[in-house]
PDB file of C-alpha atoms in Angstrom:
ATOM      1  CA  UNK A   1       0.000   0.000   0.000  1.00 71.00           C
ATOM      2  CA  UNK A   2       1.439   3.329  -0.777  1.00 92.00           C
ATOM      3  CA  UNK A   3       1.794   5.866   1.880  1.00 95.00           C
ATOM      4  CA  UNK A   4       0.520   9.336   1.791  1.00 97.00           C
ATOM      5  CA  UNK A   5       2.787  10.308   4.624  1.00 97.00           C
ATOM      6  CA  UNK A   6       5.826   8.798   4.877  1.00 97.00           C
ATOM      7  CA  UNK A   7       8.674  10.327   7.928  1.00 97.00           C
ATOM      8  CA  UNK A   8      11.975   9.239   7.971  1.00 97.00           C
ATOM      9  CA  UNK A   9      13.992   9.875  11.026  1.00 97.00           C
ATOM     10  CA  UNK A  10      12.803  13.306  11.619  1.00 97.00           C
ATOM     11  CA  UNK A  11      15.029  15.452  14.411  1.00 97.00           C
ATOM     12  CA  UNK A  12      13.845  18.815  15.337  1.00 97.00           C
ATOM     13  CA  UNK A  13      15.431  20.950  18.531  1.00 96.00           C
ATOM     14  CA  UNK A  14      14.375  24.130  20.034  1.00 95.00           C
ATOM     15  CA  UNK A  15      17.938  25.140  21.615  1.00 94.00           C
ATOM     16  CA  UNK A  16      18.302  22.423  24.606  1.00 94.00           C
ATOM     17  CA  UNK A  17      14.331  21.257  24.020  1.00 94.00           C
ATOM     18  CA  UNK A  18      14.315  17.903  21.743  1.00 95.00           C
ATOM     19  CA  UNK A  19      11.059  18.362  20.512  1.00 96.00           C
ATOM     20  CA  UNK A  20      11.191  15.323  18.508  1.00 96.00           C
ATOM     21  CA  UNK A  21      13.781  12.807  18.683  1.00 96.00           C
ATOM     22  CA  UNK A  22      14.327  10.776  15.422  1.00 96.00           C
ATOM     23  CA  UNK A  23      10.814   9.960  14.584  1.00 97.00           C
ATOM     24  CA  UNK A  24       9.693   7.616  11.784  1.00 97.00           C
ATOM     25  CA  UNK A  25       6.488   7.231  10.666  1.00 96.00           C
ATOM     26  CA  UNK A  26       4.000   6.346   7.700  1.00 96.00           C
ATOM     27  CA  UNK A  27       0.409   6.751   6.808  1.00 97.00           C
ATOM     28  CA  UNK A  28      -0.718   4.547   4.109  1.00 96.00           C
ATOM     29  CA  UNK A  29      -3.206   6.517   1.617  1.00 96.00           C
ATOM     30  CA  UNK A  30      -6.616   6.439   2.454  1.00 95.00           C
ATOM     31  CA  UNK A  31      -6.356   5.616   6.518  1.00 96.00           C
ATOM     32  CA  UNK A  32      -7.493   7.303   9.139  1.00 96.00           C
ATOM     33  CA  UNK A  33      -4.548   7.595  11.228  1.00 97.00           C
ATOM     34  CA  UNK A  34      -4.447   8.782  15.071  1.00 95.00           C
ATOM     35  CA  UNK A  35      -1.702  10.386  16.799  1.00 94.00           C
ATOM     36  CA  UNK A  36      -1.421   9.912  20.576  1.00 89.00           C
ATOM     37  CA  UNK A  37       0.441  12.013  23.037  1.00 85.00           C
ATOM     38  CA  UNK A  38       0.407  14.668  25.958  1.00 83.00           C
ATOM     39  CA  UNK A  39       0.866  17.608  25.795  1.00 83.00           C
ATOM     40  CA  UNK A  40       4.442  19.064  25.057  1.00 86.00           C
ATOM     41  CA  UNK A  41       4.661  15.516  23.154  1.00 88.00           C
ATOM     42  CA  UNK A  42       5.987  17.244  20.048  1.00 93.00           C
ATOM     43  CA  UNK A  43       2.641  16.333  18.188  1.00 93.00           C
ATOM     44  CA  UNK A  44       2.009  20.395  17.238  1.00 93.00           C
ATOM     45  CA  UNK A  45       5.828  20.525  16.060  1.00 95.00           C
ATOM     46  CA  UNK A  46       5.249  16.972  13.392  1.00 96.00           C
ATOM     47  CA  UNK A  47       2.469  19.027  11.820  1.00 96.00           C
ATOM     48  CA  UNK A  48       3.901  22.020  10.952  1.00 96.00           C
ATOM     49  CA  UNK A  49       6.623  20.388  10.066  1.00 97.00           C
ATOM     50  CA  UNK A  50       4.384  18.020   7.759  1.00 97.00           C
ATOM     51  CA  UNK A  51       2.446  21.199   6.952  1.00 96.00           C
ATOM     52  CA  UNK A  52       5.827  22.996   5.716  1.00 96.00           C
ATOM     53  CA  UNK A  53       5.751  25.771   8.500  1.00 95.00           C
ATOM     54  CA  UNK A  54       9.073  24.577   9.870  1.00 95.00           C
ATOM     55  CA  UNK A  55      11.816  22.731   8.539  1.00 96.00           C
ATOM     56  CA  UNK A  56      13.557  19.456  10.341  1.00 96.00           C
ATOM     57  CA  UNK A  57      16.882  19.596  11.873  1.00 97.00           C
ATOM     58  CA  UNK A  58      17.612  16.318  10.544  1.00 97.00           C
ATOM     59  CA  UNK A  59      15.444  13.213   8.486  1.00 97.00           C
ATOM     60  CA  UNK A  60      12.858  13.896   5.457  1.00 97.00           C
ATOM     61  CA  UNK A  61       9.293  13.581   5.428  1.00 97.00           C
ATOM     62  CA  UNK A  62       6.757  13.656   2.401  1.00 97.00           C
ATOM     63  CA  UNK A  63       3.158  14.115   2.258  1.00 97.00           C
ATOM     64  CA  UNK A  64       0.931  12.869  -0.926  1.00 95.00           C
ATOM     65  CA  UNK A  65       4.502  12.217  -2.271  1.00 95.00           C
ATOM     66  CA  UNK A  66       6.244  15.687  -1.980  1.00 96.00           C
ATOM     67  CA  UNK A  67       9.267  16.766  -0.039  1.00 97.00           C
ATOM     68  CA  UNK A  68       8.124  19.420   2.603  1.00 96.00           C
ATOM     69  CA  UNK A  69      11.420  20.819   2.057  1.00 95.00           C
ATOM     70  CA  UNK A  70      11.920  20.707  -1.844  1.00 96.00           C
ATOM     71  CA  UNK A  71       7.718  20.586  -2.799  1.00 96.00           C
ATOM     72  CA  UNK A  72       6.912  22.923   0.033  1.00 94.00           C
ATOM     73  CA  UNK A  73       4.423  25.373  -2.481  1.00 92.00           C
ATOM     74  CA  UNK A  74       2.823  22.079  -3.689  1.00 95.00           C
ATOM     75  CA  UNK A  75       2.032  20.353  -0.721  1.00 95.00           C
ATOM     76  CA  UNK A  76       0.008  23.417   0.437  1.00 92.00           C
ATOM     77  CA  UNK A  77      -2.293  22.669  -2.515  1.00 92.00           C
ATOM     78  CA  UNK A  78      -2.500  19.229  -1.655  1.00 95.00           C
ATOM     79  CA  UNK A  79      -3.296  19.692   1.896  1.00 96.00           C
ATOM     80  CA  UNK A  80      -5.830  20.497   4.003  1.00 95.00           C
ATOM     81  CA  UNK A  81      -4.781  21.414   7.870  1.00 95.00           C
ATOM     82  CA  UNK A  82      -7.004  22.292  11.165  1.00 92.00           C
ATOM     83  CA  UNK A  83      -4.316  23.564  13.850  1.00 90.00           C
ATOM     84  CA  UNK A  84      -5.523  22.983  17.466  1.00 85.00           C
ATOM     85  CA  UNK A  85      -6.611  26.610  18.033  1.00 84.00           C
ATOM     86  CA  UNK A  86      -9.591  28.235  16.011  1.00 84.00           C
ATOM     87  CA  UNK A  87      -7.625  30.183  13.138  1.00 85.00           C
ATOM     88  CA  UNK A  88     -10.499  31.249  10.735  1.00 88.00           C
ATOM     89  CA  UNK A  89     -10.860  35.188  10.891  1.00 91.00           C
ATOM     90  CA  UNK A  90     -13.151  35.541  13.248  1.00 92.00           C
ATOM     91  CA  UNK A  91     -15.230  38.782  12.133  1.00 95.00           C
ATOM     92  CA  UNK A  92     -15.978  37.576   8.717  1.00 94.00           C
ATOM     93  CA  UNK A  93     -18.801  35.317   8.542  1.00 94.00           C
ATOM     94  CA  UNK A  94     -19.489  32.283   8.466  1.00 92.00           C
ATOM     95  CA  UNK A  95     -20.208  32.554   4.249  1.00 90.00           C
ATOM     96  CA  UNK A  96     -17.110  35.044   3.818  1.00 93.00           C
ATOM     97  CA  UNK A  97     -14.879  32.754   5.753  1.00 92.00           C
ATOM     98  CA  UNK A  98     -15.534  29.929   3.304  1.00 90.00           C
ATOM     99  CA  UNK A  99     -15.647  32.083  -0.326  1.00 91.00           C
ATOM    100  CA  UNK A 100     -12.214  33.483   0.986  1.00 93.00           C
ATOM    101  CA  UNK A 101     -10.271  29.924   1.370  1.00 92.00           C
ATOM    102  CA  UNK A 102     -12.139  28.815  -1.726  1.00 91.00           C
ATOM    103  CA  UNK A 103     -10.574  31.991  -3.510  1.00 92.00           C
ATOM    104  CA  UNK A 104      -6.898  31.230  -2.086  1.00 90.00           C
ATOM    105  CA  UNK A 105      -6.722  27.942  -3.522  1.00 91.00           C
ATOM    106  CA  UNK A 106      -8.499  28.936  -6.945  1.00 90.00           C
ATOM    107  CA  UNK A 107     -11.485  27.062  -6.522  1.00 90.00           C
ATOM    108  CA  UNK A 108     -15.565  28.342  -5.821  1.00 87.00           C
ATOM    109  CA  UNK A 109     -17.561  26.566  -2.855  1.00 81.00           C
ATOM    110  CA  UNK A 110     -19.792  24.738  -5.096  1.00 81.00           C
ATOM    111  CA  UNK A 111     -16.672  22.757  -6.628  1.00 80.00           C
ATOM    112  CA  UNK A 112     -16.796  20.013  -3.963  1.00 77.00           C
ATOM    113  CA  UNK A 113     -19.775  20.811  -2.333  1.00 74.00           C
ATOM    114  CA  UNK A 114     -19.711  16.636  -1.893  1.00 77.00           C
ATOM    115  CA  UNK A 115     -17.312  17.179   0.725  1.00 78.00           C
ATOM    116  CA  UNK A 116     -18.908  19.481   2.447  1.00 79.00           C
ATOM    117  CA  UNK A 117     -22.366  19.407   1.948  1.00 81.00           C
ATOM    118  CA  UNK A 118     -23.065  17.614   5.401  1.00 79.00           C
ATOM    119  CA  UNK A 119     -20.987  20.476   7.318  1.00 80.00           C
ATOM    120  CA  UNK A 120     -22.500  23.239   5.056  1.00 78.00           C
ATOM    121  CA  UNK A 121     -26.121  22.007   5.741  1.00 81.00           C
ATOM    122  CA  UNK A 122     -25.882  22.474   8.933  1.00 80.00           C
ATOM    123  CA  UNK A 123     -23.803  26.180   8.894  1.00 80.00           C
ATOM    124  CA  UNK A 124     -26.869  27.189   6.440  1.00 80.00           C
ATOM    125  CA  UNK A 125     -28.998  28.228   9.618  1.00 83.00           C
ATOM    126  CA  UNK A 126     -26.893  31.380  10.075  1.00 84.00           C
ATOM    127  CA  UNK A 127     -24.638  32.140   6.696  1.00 86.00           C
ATOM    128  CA  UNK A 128     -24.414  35.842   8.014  1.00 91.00           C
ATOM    129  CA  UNK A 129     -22.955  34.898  11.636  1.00 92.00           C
ATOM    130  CA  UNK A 130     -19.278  36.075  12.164  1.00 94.00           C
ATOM    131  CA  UNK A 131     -17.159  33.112  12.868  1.00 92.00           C
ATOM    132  CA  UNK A 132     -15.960  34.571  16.286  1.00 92.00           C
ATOM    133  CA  UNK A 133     -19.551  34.159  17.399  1.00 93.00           C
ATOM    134  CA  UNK A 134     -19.978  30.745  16.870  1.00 89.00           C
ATOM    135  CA  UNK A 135     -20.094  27.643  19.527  1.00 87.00           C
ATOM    136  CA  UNK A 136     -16.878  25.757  19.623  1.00 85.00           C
ATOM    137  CA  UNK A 137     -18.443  22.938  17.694  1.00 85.00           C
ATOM    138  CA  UNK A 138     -19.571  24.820  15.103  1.00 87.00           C
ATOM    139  CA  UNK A 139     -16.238  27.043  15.237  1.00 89.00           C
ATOM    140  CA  UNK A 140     -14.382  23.537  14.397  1.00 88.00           C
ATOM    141  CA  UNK A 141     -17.017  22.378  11.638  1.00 89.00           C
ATOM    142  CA  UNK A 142     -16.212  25.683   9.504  1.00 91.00           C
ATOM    143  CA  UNK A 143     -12.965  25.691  10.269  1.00 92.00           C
ATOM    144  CA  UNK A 144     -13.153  21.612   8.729  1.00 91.00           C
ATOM    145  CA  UNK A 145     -15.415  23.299   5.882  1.00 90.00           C
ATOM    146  CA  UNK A 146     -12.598  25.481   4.946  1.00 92.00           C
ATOM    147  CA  UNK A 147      -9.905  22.863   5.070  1.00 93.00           C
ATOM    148  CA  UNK A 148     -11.352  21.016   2.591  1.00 92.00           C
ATOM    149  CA  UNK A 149     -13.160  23.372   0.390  1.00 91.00           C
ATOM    150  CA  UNK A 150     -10.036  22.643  -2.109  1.00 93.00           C
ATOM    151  CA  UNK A 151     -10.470  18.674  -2.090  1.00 92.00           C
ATOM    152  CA  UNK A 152      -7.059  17.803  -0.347  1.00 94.00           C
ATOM    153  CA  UNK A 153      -5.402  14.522  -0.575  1.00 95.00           C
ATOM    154  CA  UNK A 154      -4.472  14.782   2.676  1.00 97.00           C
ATOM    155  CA  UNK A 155      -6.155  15.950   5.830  1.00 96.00           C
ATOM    156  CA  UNK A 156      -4.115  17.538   8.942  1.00 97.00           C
ATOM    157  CA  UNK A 157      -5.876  17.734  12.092  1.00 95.00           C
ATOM    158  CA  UNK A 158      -4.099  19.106  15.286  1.00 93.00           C
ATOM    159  CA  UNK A 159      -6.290  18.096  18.025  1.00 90.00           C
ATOM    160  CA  UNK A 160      -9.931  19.338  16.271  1.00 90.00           C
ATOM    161  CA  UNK A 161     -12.389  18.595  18.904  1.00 86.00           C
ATOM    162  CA  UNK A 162     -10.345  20.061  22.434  1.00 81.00           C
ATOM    163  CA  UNK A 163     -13.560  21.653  24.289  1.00 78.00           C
ATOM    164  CA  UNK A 164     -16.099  20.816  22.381  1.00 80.00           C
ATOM    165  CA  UNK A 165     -18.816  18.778  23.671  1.00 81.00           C
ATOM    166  CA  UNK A 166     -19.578  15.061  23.182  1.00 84.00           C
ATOM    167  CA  UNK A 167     -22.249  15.208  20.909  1.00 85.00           C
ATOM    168  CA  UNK A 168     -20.199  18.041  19.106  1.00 83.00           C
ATOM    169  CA  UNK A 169     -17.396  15.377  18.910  1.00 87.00           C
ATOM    170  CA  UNK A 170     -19.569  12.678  17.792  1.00 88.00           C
ATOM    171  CA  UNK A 171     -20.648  14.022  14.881  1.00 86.00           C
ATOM    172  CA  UNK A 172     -17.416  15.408  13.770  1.00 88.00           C
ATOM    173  CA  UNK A 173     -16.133  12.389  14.210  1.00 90.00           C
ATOM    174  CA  UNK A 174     -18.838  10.884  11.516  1.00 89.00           C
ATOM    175  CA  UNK A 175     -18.025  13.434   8.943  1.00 89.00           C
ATOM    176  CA  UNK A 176     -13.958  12.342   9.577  1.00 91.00           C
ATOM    177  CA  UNK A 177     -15.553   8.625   8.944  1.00 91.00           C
ATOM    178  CA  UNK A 178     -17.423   9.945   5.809  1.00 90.00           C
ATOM    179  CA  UNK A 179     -14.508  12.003   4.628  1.00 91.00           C
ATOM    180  CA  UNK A 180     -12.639   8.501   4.594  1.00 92.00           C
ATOM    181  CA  UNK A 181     -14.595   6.393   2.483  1.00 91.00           C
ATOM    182  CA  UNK A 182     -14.281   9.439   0.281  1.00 90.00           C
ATOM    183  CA  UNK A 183     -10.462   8.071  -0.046  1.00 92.00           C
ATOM    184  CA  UNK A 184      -9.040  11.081   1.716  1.00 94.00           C
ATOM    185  CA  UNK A 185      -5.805  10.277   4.117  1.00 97.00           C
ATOM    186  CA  UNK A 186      -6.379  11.253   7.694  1.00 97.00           C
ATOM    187  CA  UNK A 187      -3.551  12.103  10.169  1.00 97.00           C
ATOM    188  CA  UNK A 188      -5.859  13.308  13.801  1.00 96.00           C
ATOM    189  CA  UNK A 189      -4.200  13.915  17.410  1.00 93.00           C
ATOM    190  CA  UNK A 190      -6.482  13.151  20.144  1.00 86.00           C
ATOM    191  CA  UNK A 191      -6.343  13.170  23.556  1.00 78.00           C
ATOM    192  CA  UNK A 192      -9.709  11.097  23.850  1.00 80.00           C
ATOM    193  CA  UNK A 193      -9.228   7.403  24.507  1.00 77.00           C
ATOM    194  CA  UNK A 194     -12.542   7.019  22.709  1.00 80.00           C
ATOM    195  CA  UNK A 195     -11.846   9.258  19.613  1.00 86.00           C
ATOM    196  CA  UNK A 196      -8.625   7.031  19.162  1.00 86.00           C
ATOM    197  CA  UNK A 197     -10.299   3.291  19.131  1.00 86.00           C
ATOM    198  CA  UNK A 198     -11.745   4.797  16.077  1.00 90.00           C
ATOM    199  CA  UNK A 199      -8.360   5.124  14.159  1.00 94.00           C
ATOM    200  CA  UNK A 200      -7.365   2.457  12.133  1.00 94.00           C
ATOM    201  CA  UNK A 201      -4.066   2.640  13.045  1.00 95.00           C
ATOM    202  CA  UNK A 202      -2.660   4.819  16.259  1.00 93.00           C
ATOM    203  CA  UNK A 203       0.847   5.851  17.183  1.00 94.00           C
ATOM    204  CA  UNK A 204       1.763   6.753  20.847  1.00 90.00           C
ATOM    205  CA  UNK A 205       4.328   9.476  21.251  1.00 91.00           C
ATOM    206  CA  UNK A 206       5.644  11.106  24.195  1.00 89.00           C
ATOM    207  CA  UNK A 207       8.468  13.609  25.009  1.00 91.00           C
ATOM    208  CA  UNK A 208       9.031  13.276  21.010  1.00 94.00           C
ATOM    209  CA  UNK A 209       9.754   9.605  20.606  1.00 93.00           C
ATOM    210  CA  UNK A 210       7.679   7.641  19.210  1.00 94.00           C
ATOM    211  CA  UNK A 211       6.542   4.665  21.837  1.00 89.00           C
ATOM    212  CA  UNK A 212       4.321   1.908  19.576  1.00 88.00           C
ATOM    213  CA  UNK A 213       2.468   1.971  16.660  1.00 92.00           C
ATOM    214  CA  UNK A 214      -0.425  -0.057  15.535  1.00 90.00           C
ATOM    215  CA  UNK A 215      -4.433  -0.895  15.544  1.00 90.00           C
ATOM    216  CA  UNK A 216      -6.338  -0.197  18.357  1.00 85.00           C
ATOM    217  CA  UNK A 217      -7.203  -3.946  19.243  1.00 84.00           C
ATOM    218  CA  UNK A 218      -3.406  -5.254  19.132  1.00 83.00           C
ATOM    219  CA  UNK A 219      -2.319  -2.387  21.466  1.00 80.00           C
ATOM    220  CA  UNK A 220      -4.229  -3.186  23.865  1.00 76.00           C
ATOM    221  CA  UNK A 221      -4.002  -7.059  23.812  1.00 74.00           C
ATOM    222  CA  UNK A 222      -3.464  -8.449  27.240  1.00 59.00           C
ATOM    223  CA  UNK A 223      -3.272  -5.562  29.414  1.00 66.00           C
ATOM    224  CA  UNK A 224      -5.941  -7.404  31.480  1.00 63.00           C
ATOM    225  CA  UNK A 225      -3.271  -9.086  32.879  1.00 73.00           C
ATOM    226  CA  UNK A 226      -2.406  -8.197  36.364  1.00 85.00           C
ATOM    227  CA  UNK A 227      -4.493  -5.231  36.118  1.00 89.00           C
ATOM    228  CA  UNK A 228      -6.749  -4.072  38.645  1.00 92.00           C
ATOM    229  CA  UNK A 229      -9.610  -1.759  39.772  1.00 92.00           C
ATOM    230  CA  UNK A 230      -9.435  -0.252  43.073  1.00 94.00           C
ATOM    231  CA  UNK A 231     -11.913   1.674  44.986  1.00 93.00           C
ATOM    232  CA  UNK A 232     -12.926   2.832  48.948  1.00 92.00           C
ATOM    233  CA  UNK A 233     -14.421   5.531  50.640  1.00 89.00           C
ATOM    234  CA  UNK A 234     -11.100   7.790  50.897  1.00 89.00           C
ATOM    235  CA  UNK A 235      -9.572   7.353  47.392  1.00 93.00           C
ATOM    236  CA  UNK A 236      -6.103   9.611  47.781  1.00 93.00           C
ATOM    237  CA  UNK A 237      -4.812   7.246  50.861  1.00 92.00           C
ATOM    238  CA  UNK A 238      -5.690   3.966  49.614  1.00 94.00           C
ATOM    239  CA  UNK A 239      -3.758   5.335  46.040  1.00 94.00           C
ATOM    240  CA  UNK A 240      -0.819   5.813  48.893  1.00 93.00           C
ATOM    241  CA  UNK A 241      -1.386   2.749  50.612  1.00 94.00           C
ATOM    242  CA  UNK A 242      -1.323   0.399  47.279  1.00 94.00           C
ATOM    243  CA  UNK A 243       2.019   2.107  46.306  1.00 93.00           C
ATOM    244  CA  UNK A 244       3.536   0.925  49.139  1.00 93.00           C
ATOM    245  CA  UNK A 245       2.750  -2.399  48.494  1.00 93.00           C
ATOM    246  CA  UNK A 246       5.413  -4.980  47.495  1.00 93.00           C
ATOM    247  CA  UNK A 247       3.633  -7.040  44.935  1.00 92.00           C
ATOM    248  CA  UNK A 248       2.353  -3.361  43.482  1.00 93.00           C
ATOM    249  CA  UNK A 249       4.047  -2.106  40.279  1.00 89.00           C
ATOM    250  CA  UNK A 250       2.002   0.782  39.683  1.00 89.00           C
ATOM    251  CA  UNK A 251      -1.149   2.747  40.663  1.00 91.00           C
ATOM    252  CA  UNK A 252      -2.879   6.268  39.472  1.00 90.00           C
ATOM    253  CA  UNK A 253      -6.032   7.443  39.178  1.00 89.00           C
ATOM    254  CA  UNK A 254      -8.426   6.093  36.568  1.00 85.00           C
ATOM    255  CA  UNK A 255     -12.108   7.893  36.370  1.00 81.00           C
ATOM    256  CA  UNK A 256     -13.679   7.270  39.545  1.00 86.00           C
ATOM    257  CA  UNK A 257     -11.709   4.211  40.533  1.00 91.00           C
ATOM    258  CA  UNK A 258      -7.587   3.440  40.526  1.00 92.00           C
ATOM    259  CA  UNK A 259      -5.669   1.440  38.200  1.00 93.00           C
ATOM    260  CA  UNK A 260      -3.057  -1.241  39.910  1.00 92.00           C
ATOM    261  CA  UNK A 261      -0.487  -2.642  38.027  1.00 90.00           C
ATOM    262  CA  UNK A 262       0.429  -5.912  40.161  1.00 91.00           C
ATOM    263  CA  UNK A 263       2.966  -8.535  39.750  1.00 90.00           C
ATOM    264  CA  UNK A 264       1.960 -12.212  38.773  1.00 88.00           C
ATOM    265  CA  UNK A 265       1.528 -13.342  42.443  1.00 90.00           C
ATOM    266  CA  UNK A 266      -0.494 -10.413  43.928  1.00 92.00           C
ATOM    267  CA  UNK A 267      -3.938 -11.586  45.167  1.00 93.00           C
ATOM    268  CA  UNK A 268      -6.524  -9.047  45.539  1.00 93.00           C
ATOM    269  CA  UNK A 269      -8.231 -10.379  48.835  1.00 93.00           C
ATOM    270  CA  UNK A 270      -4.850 -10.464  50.334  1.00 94.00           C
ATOM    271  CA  UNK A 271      -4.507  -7.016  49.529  1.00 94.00           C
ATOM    272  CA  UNK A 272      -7.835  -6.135  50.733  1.00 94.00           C
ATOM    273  CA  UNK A 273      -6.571  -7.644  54.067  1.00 93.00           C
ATOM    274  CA  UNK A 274      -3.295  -5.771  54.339  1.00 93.00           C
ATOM    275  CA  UNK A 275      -5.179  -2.668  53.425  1.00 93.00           C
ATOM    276  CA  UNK A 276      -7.958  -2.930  56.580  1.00 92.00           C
ATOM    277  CA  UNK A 277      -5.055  -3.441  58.664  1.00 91.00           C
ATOM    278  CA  UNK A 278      -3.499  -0.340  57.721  1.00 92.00           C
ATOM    279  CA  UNK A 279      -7.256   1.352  58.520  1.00 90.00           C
ATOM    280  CA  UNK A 280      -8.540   1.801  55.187  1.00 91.00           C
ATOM    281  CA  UNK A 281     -12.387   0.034  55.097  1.00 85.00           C
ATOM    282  CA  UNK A 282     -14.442  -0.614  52.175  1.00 91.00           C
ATOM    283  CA  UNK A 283     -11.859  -1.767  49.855  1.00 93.00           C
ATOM    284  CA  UNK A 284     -12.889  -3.364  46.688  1.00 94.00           C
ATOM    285  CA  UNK A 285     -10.015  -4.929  43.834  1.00 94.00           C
ATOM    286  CA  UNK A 286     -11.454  -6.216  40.830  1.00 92.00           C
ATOM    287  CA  UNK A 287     -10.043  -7.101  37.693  1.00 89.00           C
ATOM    288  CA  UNK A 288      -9.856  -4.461  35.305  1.00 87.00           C
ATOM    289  CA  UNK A 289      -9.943  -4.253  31.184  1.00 83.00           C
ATOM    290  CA  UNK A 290      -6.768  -2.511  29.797  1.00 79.00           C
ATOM    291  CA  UNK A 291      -7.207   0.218  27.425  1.00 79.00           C
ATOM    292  CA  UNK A 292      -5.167   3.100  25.226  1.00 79.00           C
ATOM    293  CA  UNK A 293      -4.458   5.059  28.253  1.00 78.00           C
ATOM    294  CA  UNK A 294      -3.319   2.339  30.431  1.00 79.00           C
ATOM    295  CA  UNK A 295      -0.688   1.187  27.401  1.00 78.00           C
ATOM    296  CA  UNK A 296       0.576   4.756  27.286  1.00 75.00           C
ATOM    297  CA  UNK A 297       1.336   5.167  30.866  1.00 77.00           C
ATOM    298  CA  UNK A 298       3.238   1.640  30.666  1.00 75.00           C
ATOM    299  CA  UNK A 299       4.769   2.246  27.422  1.00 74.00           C
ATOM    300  CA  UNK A 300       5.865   5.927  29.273  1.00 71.00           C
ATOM    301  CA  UNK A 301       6.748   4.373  32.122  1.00 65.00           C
ATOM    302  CA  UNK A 302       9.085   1.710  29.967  1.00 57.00           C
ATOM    303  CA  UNK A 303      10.443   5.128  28.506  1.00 53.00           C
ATOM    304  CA  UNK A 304      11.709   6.575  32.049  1.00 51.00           C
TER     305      UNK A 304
END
């Protein structure tokens, strides 16, 4: 399969700050591809790097099969890019916003209305609105309508849905789907766990090394294992308490309950015991399911 994003040990250093640290990477054409990472990850720095804003200290990268370095002017035709915060000029409307990107790229809205038709059926209530005044889901489904109002190969999206609500994120998520089948590559950071089981592929990247790469399902196979949900009435001592126990590799806080990472021989009724001696009641350890966020914190943990 032929990639649409191909990164080949890419360096890039901001004086003493590695920002990213000899990444490689590919996106086969036509994928939706998630990128995984904290912040200060060096996720922001990969796209405008892919995106041609900055250059690489060392390694090459291509996107729809053009240098960023050598094709930089062609790529930006090829390309269609939502950074993390809202970049649209906010005082033109929502109609003016989209005839002026259409204009930049030589094109008229009505040219791939296809792609946008479900985002521009929805904008229709209030063509006259300036951008600035819009909610922050509708903010990022212009700001989407503009990205691809010039039919890119490839879509760039830095984090698209931060602070937006979940039914906001849903259905943006459902036009990515539909942009997909459409045959269009998608590179998306997240920092939902549930936005990235619907990647095809994921990589995890943190402090800007790239930790794993693949689907969702093989990630995740056999965390189960000595994995463990913890709860009581006073949650911040019994996360103290566990730490301090031998046959404990790791605990944090997960949702409303704690995560413990044991070894092979821990036994949770044991550990219940132990606990009520050291006056913590109500204890309950079950077995927990693994998931992308319990991968990254080993895989991170690994890293240190």
């Amino acid at each position: 399969m032929k990639n649409a994003i191909d990164i080949q040990g890419i360096t890039k250093k901001y004086g003493n700050l590695t920002a990213l640290d000899n990444v490689t990477l590919s996106v086969p054409e036509g994928m939706m591809f998630g990128l995984i990472g904290p912040d200060g990850a060096g996720k922001t720095t990969l796209y405008r790097i892919l995106t041609t804003l900055l250059s690489p200290d060392t390694g090459t990268a291509t996107v729809a099969g053009l240098d960023t370095i050598r094709d930089y002017k062609k790529i930006r035709a090829e390309i269609g890019y939502m950074p993390e915060r809202f970049s649209l000029y906010p005082d033109l409307t929502v109609n003016e916003n989209l005839h002026f990107f259409a204009s930049l790229f030589g094109v008229r809205v009505k040219d791939n209305y296809d792609l946008i038709a479900p985002i521009f059926n929805q904008l229709a209530k209030f063509p006259n609105r300036r951008a600035g005044a819009l909610s922050g889901g509708m903010k990022q489904k212009l700001a989407l309508g503009c990205a691809l109002i010039h039919h890119p190969k490839v879509l760039l999206l830095d984090e698209p849905t931060t602070g937006v609500d979940a039914v906001s994120r849903s259905e943006f998520w459902d036009m990515l789907a539909t942009l997909k089948e459409k045959g269009i590559t998608i590179l998306v950071s997240t920092s939902y766990m549930d936005e990235a089981q619907r990647c095809e592929r994921i990589a995890l990247i943190d402090k800007g090394r790239i930790l794993d790469v693949n689907n969702p399902t093989n990630l995740v196979e056999g965390l189960g294992e000595n994995l463990y949900n913890a709860s009581a009435k006073d949650m911040y001592p019994l996360l103290e308490a566990l730490k301090s126990l031998p046959d404990v590799k790791n605990c944090y806080t997960f949702g409303a309950t704690l995560h413990i990472v044991t070894e092979d021989d821990f036994n949770p009724a044991d550990a219940v015991r132990r606990l009520s001696d050291m006056g913590l009641a109500d204890v309950k350890i079950y077995p927990a399911k693994g998931d992308i966020e319990d991968l990254f914190i080993k895989l991170a943990g690994n890293e240190e």
